[in-house]
């Protein structure tokens, strides 16, 4: 499966939500990462054809998805954000209902529903109402729903939103397991959702693609500019105003701050540390000074 997106643009009046966006996707998990308003939903909505594009093309194995129509939609699975609909339905009833909307026969729907309930580990509570489920359980039902038609392209919108850390890890591992032989697009602004499971990360900012690459290659860009800087408590505010600071760790009168910067003065007490994806996010999206945010 190859999904080729070429010069995709979406404008709302004078506002360009997505500007000449081009990427080529093959099987594996892609993290679609960017702050609110970056254009992540727009990308997803254009692939699912929920909104009309202004220009550009999306090719599935070489064919325009708009011409493929139903044949493309059949290949597509979409997990929306939780919205609190269908709270009165049981998990099984909800999945059967979604299966009927997707055009599965009753027999297929029943078989698939049982299979997916098992996969998402909800068989025991399948008869209970969605309204009584925890956030993590609801997310698993929504993922199950997106898999009813065995999609080859799976789009997940903030799949860990509102979950506690344990549930997050569980959902993340689960996504990683089901991602085989599929293109999975996982939109998030939570770096840890994709750090270890994404084949490549697509960074979006203000409607434009910054880059699409493996985590390893992305991190190599900032390999030499992530430091732990030790300052006195009273100096930390000044440091934060000037540089992109991620973590702050207090130790007595001193503070150890994690800083992403290529222009730290020599006299600062600092140690170079290994970059992670959160540092990269800060480098591109942090508000401060010498990150790419000002240069872009
Ligand atoms: P994200 O999902 O990354 O938060 P969106 O794709 O929702 O970003 O939004 C990208 C830009 O498009 C934002 O500036 C947003 O205000 C604008 N936008 C999105 N949907 C609409 C709409 N229906 N009408 C007008 N502007 C929109």
Tab-separated table of C-alpha atoms and ligand atoms in Angstrom:
chain	number	residue	atom	x	y	z
A	1	UNK	CA	0.000	0.000	0.000
A	2	UNK	CA	1.296	3.433	-0.946
A	3	UNK	CA	-0.491	6.647	-0.140
A	4	UNK	CA	0.963	9.572	-2.008
A	5	UNK	CA	-0.088	13.054	-1.013
A	6	UNK	CA	0.991	15.739	-3.453
A	7	UNK	CA	0.744	19.499	-2.908
A	8	UNK	CA	-2.391	19.151	-0.837
A	9	UNK	CA	-3.867	22.536	0.077
A	10	UNK	CA	-6.952	23.499	2.048
A	11	UNK	CA	-8.083	27.071	2.433
A	12	UNK	CA	-10.932	28.428	4.517
A	13	UNK	CA	-11.453	31.862	2.995
A	14	UNK	CA	-8.162	33.648	3.513
A	15	UNK	CA	-6.956	31.165	6.099
A	16	UNK	CA	-4.726	28.428	4.733
A	17	UNK	CA	-5.257	25.409	6.995
A	18	UNK	CA	-2.912	23.243	4.914
A	19	UNK	CA	-0.368	24.565	2.476
A	20	UNK	CA	1.160	22.464	-0.303
A	21	UNK	CA	1.523	19.400	1.884
A	22	UNK	CA	3.350	16.457	0.281
A	23	UNK	CA	4.327	13.116	1.827
A	24	UNK	CA	4.487	9.520	0.627
A	25	UNK	CA	3.359	6.893	3.101
A	26	UNK	CA	3.961	3.134	3.094
A	27	UNK	CA	2.977	0.486	5.649
A	28	UNK	CA	3.882	1.440	9.212
A	29	UNK	CA	2.974	3.996	11.860
A	30	UNK	CA	3.339	7.701	11.087
A	31	UNK	CA	3.101	10.157	13.938
A	32	UNK	CA	1.398	13.367	12.824
A	33	UNK	CA	2.739	15.848	15.329
A	34	UNK	CA	2.119	19.532	15.817
A	35	UNK	CA	0.502	22.018	18.194
A	36	UNK	CA	-3.174	22.954	18.048
A	37	UNK	CA	-4.028	24.623	14.782
A	38	UNK	CA	-1.088	23.049	12.935
A	39	UNK	CA	-3.378	21.331	10.423
A	40	UNK	CA	-3.465	17.748	11.723
A	41	UNK	CA	-7.264	17.418	11.593
A	42	UNK	CA	-7.258	19.019	8.173
A	43	UNK	CA	-4.876	16.346	6.871
A	44	UNK	CA	-7.059	13.594	8.347
A	45	UNK	CA	-10.268	15.133	7.053
A	46	UNK	CA	-8.828	15.458	3.566
A	47	UNK	CA	-7.714	11.826	3.489
A	48	UNK	CA	-11.131	10.666	4.697
A	49	UNK	CA	-12.720	13.153	2.263
A	50	UNK	CA	-14.775	14.702	5.041
A	51	UNK	CA	-13.769	18.120	3.785
A	52	UNK	CA	-13.169	19.151	0.183
A	53	UNK	CA	-9.625	20.004	-0.719
A	54	UNK	CA	-8.740	23.288	-2.401
A	55	UNK	CA	-6.062	21.685	-4.567
A	56	UNK	CA	-3.571	18.862	-4.741
A	57	UNK	CA	-3.920	15.107	-5.060
A	58	UNK	CA	-4.049	12.002	-2.895
A	59	UNK	CA	-3.126	8.784	-4.661
A	60	UNK	CA	-3.735	5.318	-3.275
A	61	UNK	CA	-1.490	2.840	-5.078
A	62	UNK	CA	-1.260	5.380	-7.882
A	63	UNK	CA	-4.982	6.145	-8.187
A	64	UNK	CA	-6.732	9.322	-7.079
A	65	UNK	CA	-8.857	8.549	-3.997
A	66	UNK	CA	-11.677	10.779	-5.211
A	67	UNK	CA	-12.034	8.586	-8.317
A	68	UNK	CA	-11.729	5.405	-6.247
A	69	UNK	CA	-14.603	6.608	-4.040
A	70	UNK	CA	-16.188	3.640	-2.279
A	71	UNK	CA	-13.257	1.400	-3.153
A	72	UNK	CA	-11.005	3.721	-1.188
A	73	UNK	CA	-13.394	4.167	1.734
A	74	UNK	CA	-13.543	0.409	2.087
A	75	UNK	CA	-9.825	0.421	2.799
A	76	UNK	CA	-10.097	3.177	5.379
A	77	UNK	CA	-10.505	3.001	9.160
A	78	UNK	CA	-10.979	6.138	11.244
A	79	UNK	CA	-10.936	6.561	14.981
A	80	UNK	CA	-12.370	9.947	15.946
A	81	UNK	CA	-11.883	11.657	19.281
A	82	UNK	CA	-14.275	10.647	22.044
A	83	UNK	CA	-17.494	12.572	21.858
A	84	UNK	CA	-19.827	10.972	24.335
A	85	UNK	CA	-22.307	9.700	21.743
A	86	UNK	CA	-23.998	6.318	22.076
A	87	UNK	CA	-23.519	6.203	25.854
A	88	UNK	CA	-26.702	4.140	26.143
A	89	UNK	CA	-25.503	1.389	23.817
A	90	UNK	CA	-23.523	-1.584	25.012
A	91	UNK	CA	-20.063	-2.072	23.507
A	92	UNK	CA	-21.340	-4.983	21.434
A	93	UNK	CA	-24.451	-3.129	20.229
A	94	UNK	CA	-22.316	-0.137	19.256
A	95	UNK	CA	-19.915	-2.271	17.237
A	96	UNK	CA	-22.769	-4.127	15.518
A	97	UNK	CA	-24.363	-0.796	14.667
A	98	UNK	CA	-21.114	0.614	13.255
A	99	UNK	CA	-20.599	-2.609	11.290
A	100	UNK	CA	-24.003	-2.202	9.682
A	101	UNK	CA	-23.153	1.390	8.732
A	102	UNK	CA	-19.983	0.103	7.120
A	103	UNK	CA	-21.992	-2.348	5.057
A	104	UNK	CA	-20.950	-5.618	6.683
A	105	UNK	CA	-23.513	-8.415	6.500
A	106	UNK	CA	-25.080	-9.485	9.821
A	107	UNK	CA	-22.954	-12.565	9.898
A	108	UNK	CA	-19.737	-10.702	9.160
A	109	UNK	CA	-20.698	-8.041	11.686
A	110	UNK	CA	-21.241	-10.565	14.450
A	111	UNK	CA	-18.055	-12.443	13.688
A	112	UNK	CA	-15.950	-9.294	13.452
A	113	UNK	CA	-17.495	-7.743	16.570
A	114	UNK	CA	-16.715	-10.808	18.666
A	115	UNK	CA	-13.213	-11.032	17.260
A	116	UNK	CA	-12.439	-7.356	17.915
A	117	UNK	CA	-13.952	-7.370	21.402
A	118	UNK	CA	-11.538	-10.172	22.148
A	119	UNK	CA	-8.594	-8.292	20.623
A	120	UNK	CA	-9.291	-5.123	22.598
A	121	UNK	CA	-9.869	-7.201	25.692
A	122	UNK	CA	-13.484	-6.165	26.307
A	123	UNK	CA	-15.342	-9.426	25.798
A	124	UNK	CA	-16.241	-9.680	29.486
A	125	UNK	CA	-17.867	-6.246	29.545
A	126	UNK	CA	-19.292	-6.275	26.014
A	127	UNK	CA	-22.860	-6.183	27.344
A	128	UNK	CA	-22.242	-3.084	29.485
A	129	UNK	CA	-23.194	0.415	28.414
A	130	UNK	CA	-20.492	2.649	26.961
A	131	UNK	CA	-21.563	5.303	29.447
A	132	UNK	CA	-20.229	3.151	32.274
A	133	UNK	CA	-16.809	2.651	30.635
A	134	UNK	CA	-13.545	4.312	31.670
A	135	UNK	CA	-11.737	6.557	29.176
A	136	UNK	CA	-9.346	3.773	28.231
A	137	UNK	CA	-12.157	1.293	27.634
A	138	UNK	CA	-13.990	3.795	25.428
A	139	UNK	CA	-10.816	4.391	23.439
A	140	UNK	CA	-10.482	0.661	22.898
A	141	UNK	CA	-14.079	0.446	21.664
A	142	UNK	CA	-13.383	3.293	19.250
A	143	UNK	CA	-10.254	1.557	17.970
A	144	UNK	CA	-12.214	-1.690	17.572
A	145	UNK	CA	-14.831	0.240	15.571
A	146	UNK	CA	-12.130	1.575	13.246
A	147	UNK	CA	-10.925	-1.972	12.548
A	148	UNK	CA	-14.294	-3.519	11.627
A	149	UNK	CA	-13.596	-3.398	7.898
A	150	UNK	CA	-9.972	-4.650	8.117
A	151	UNK	CA	-8.661	-1.279	6.946
A	152	UNK	CA	-5.379	-0.973	5.114
A	153	UNK	CA	-5.192	2.676	6.101
A	154	UNK	CA	-5.968	3.512	9.698
A	155	UNK	CA	-6.335	7.069	10.939
A	156	UNK	CA	-6.254	7.674	14.676
A	157	UNK	CA	-7.092	11.088	16.080
A	158	UNK	CA	-5.480	11.642	19.497
A	159	UNK	CA	-6.019	8.017	20.531
A	160	UNK	CA	-4.694	8.556	24.048
A	161	UNK	CA	-6.548	11.802	24.822
A	162	UNK	CA	-7.861	11.846	28.373
A	163	UNK	CA	-6.196	8.613	29.442
A	164	UNK	CA	-4.144	8.000	32.547
A	165	UNK	CA	-0.485	6.983	32.066
A	166	UNK	CA	-1.139	3.270	32.453
A	167	UNK	CA	-3.948	3.337	29.890
A	168	UNK	CA	-1.790	5.367	27.544
A	169	UNK	CA	0.913	2.740	27.557
A	170	UNK	CA	-1.613	0.021	26.984
A	171	UNK	CA	-3.257	1.766	24.022
A	172	UNK	CA	0.137	2.610	22.556
A	173	UNK	CA	1.278	-1.002	22.724
A	174	UNK	CA	-2.005	-2.101	21.293
A	175	UNK	CA	-1.685	0.253	18.308
A	176	UNK	CA	1.807	-1.008	17.747
A	177	UNK	CA	0.512	-4.589	17.633
A	178	UNK	CA	-2.319	-3.963	15.176
A	179	UNK	CA	-0.228	-1.802	12.852
A	180	UNK	CA	1.215	-4.605	10.807
A	181	UNK	CA	0.532	-4.403	7.060
A	182	UNK	CA	-1.237	-1.082	7.387
A	183	UNK	CA	-0.557	2.569	6.977
A	184	UNK	CA	-1.367	4.043	10.383
A	185	UNK	CA	-1.568	7.803	10.778
A	186	UNK	CA	-1.608	8.783	14.428
A	187	UNK	CA	-2.296	12.442	15.077
A	188	UNK	CA	-1.253	13.814	18.427
A	189	UNK	CA	0.357	16.682	20.242
A	190	UNK	CA	1.646	14.267	22.859
A	191	UNK	CA	5.198	13.365	21.935
A	192	UNK	CA	5.362	10.223	24.063
A	193	UNK	CA	2.454	8.716	22.093
A	194	UNK	CA	4.678	8.210	19.094
A	195	UNK	CA	8.276	8.404	20.287
A	196	UNK	CA	8.842	4.659	20.313
A	197	UNK	CA	6.193	3.283	17.968
A	198	UNK	CA	6.262	5.557	14.922
A	199	UNK	CA	8.212	4.519	11.849
A	200	UNK	CA	8.362	8.177	10.880
A	201	UNK	CA	7.249	11.451	12.360
A	202	UNK	CA	5.478	14.110	10.288
A	203	UNK	CA	5.985	17.531	11.852
A	204	UNK	CA	3.366	20.114	10.947
A	205	UNK	CA	3.412	23.775	11.783
A	206	UNK	CA	0.876	26.410	10.782
A	207	UNK	CA	-0.359	24.266	7.909
A	208	UNK	CA	3.054	23.483	6.492
A	209	UNK	CA	5.122	20.344	6.578
A	210	UNK	CA	8.321	20.955	8.487
A	211	UNK	CA	9.719	17.496	7.926
A	212	UNK	CA	8.845	13.810	7.696
A	213	UNK	CA	11.570	11.470	8.855
A	214	UNK	CA	12.510	8.695	11.268
A	215	UNK	CA	12.844	9.652	14.920
A	216	UNK	CA	16.521	8.747	14.702
A	217	UNK	CA	17.196	11.124	11.808
A	218	UNK	CA	15.143	13.875	13.391
A	219	UNK	CA	17.015	13.586	16.648
A	220	UNK	CA	20.357	13.722	14.882
A	221	UNK	CA	19.455	17.312	13.915
A	222	UNK	CA	19.607	18.407	17.529
A	223	UNK	CA	22.140	15.937	18.818
A	224	UNK	CA	24.640	18.534	19.922
A	225	UNK	CA	22.396	21.219	21.293
A	226	UNK	CA	20.574	19.605	24.204
A	227	UNK	CA	22.079	20.376	27.604
A	228	UNK	CA	21.459	20.099	31.281
A	229	UNK	CA	22.306	23.491	32.648
A	230	UNK	CA	22.866	24.109	36.344
A	231	UNK	CA	21.900	27.550	37.625
A	232	UNK	CA	20.917	29.065	40.963
A	233	UNK	CA	17.183	29.088	41.770
A	234	UNK	CA	16.997	32.825	41.217
A	235	UNK	CA	18.447	32.556	37.711
A	236	UNK	CA	16.055	30.031	36.262
A	237	UNK	CA	13.402	32.521	35.188
A	238	UNK	CA	15.915	34.436	33.124
A	239	UNK	CA	17.057	31.189	31.526
A	240	UNK	CA	13.483	30.293	30.605
A	241	UNK	CA	12.894	33.688	29.059
A	242	UNK	CA	15.904	33.332	26.856
A	243	UNK	CA	15.996	29.683	25.887
A	244	UNK	CA	13.769	26.696	25.248
A	245	UNK	CA	13.701	24.911	28.588
A	246	UNK	CA	11.914	21.563	28.859
A	247	UNK	CA	12.408	20.070	32.283
A	248	UNK	CA	13.371	21.763	35.492
A	249	UNK	CA	14.722	19.802	38.399
A	250	UNK	CA	15.348	21.539	41.732
A	251	UNK	CA	18.175	20.416	43.971
A	252	UNK	CA	18.645	22.580	47.043
A	253	UNK	CA	19.517	26.119	45.949
A	254	UNK	CA	20.294	24.968	42.469
A	255	UNK	CA	18.190	24.112	39.483
A	256	UNK	CA	19.078	21.717	36.706
A	257	UNK	CA	17.285	22.774	33.543
A	258	UNK	CA	17.097	20.865	30.297
A	259	UNK	CA	17.749	23.346	27.510
A	260	UNK	CA	17.656	23.062	23.719
A	261	UNK	CA	19.901	25.709	22.268
A	262	UNK	CA	22.871	26.150	19.976
A	263	UNK	CA	23.883	29.453	21.494
A	264	UNK	CA	24.405	28.864	25.201
A	265	UNK	CA	27.199	31.018	26.588
A	266	UNK	CA	30.441	29.228	27.475
A	267	UNK	CA	30.390	30.354	31.078
A	268	UNK	CA	27.207	28.427	31.918
A	269	UNK	CA	27.667	25.183	33.837
A	270	UNK	CA	26.332	22.674	31.368
A	271	UNK	CA	26.523	19.052	30.269
A	272	UNK	CA	25.514	17.796	26.863
A	273	UNK	CA	22.764	15.149	27.007
A	274	UNK	CA	21.110	12.819	24.533
A	275	UNK	CA	18.249	14.431	22.629
A	276	UNK	CA	14.740	13.006	22.759
A	277	UNK	CA	11.616	13.753	20.732
A	278	UNK	CA	10.328	16.172	23.337
A	279	UNK	CA	13.475	18.248	22.853
A	280	UNK	CA	12.836	18.214	19.118
A	281	UNK	CA	9.266	19.356	19.634
A	282	UNK	CA	10.544	22.217	21.726
A	283	UNK	CA	13.167	23.020	19.128
A	284	UNK	CA	10.498	23.477	16.471
A	285	UNK	CA	7.540	24.626	18.495
A	286	UNK	CA	9.029	26.202	21.607
A	287	UNK	CA	8.364	29.889	21.968
A	288	UNK	CA	11.897	30.842	22.588
A	289	UNK	CA	14.695	32.373	20.769
A	290	UNK	CA	17.127	30.207	18.952
A	291	UNK	CA	14.990	27.176	18.165
A	292	UNK	CA	13.676	26.737	14.641
A	293	UNK	CA	10.462	28.411	15.775
A	294	UNK	CA	11.919	31.842	15.142
A	295	UNK	CA	13.874	30.914	12.086
A	296	UNK	CA	11.048	29.113	10.295
B	1	LIG	P1	-5.033	20.799	14.366
B	1	LIG	O1	-5.846	19.578	14.105
B	1	LIG	O2	-3.558	20.566	14.173
B	1	LIG	O3	-5.323	21.419	15.698
B	1	LIG	P2	-6.684	22.017	12.305
B	1	LIG	O4	-6.474	21.204	11.078
B	1	LIG	O5	-7.925	21.765	13.085
B	1	LIG	O6	-5.393	21.907	13.250
B	1	LIG	O7	-6.682	23.557	11.923
B	1	LIG	C1	-5.759	24.155	11.036
B	1	LIG	C2	-6.192	25.572	10.755
B	1	LIG	O8	-7.389	25.566	10.001
B	1	LIG	C3	-6.477	26.406	11.996
B	1	LIG	O9	-6.030	27.702	11.757
B	1	LIG	C4	-7.975	26.347	12.097
B	1	LIG	O10	-8.476	27.492	12.727
B	1	LIG	C5	-8.402	26.302	10.638
B	1	LIG	N1	-9.684	25.604	10.458
B	1	LIG	C6	-9.918	24.297	10.678
B	1	LIG	N2	-11.202	23.976	10.390
B	1	LIG	C7	-11.800	25.124	9.982
B	1	LIG	C8	-13.134	25.463	9.546
B	1	LIG	N3	-14.099	24.554	9.460
B	1	LIG	N4	-13.359	26.755	9.200
B	1	LIG	C9	-12.390	27.680	9.264
B	1	LIG	N5	-11.120	27.441	9.662
B	1	LIG	C10	-10.823	26.173	10.016
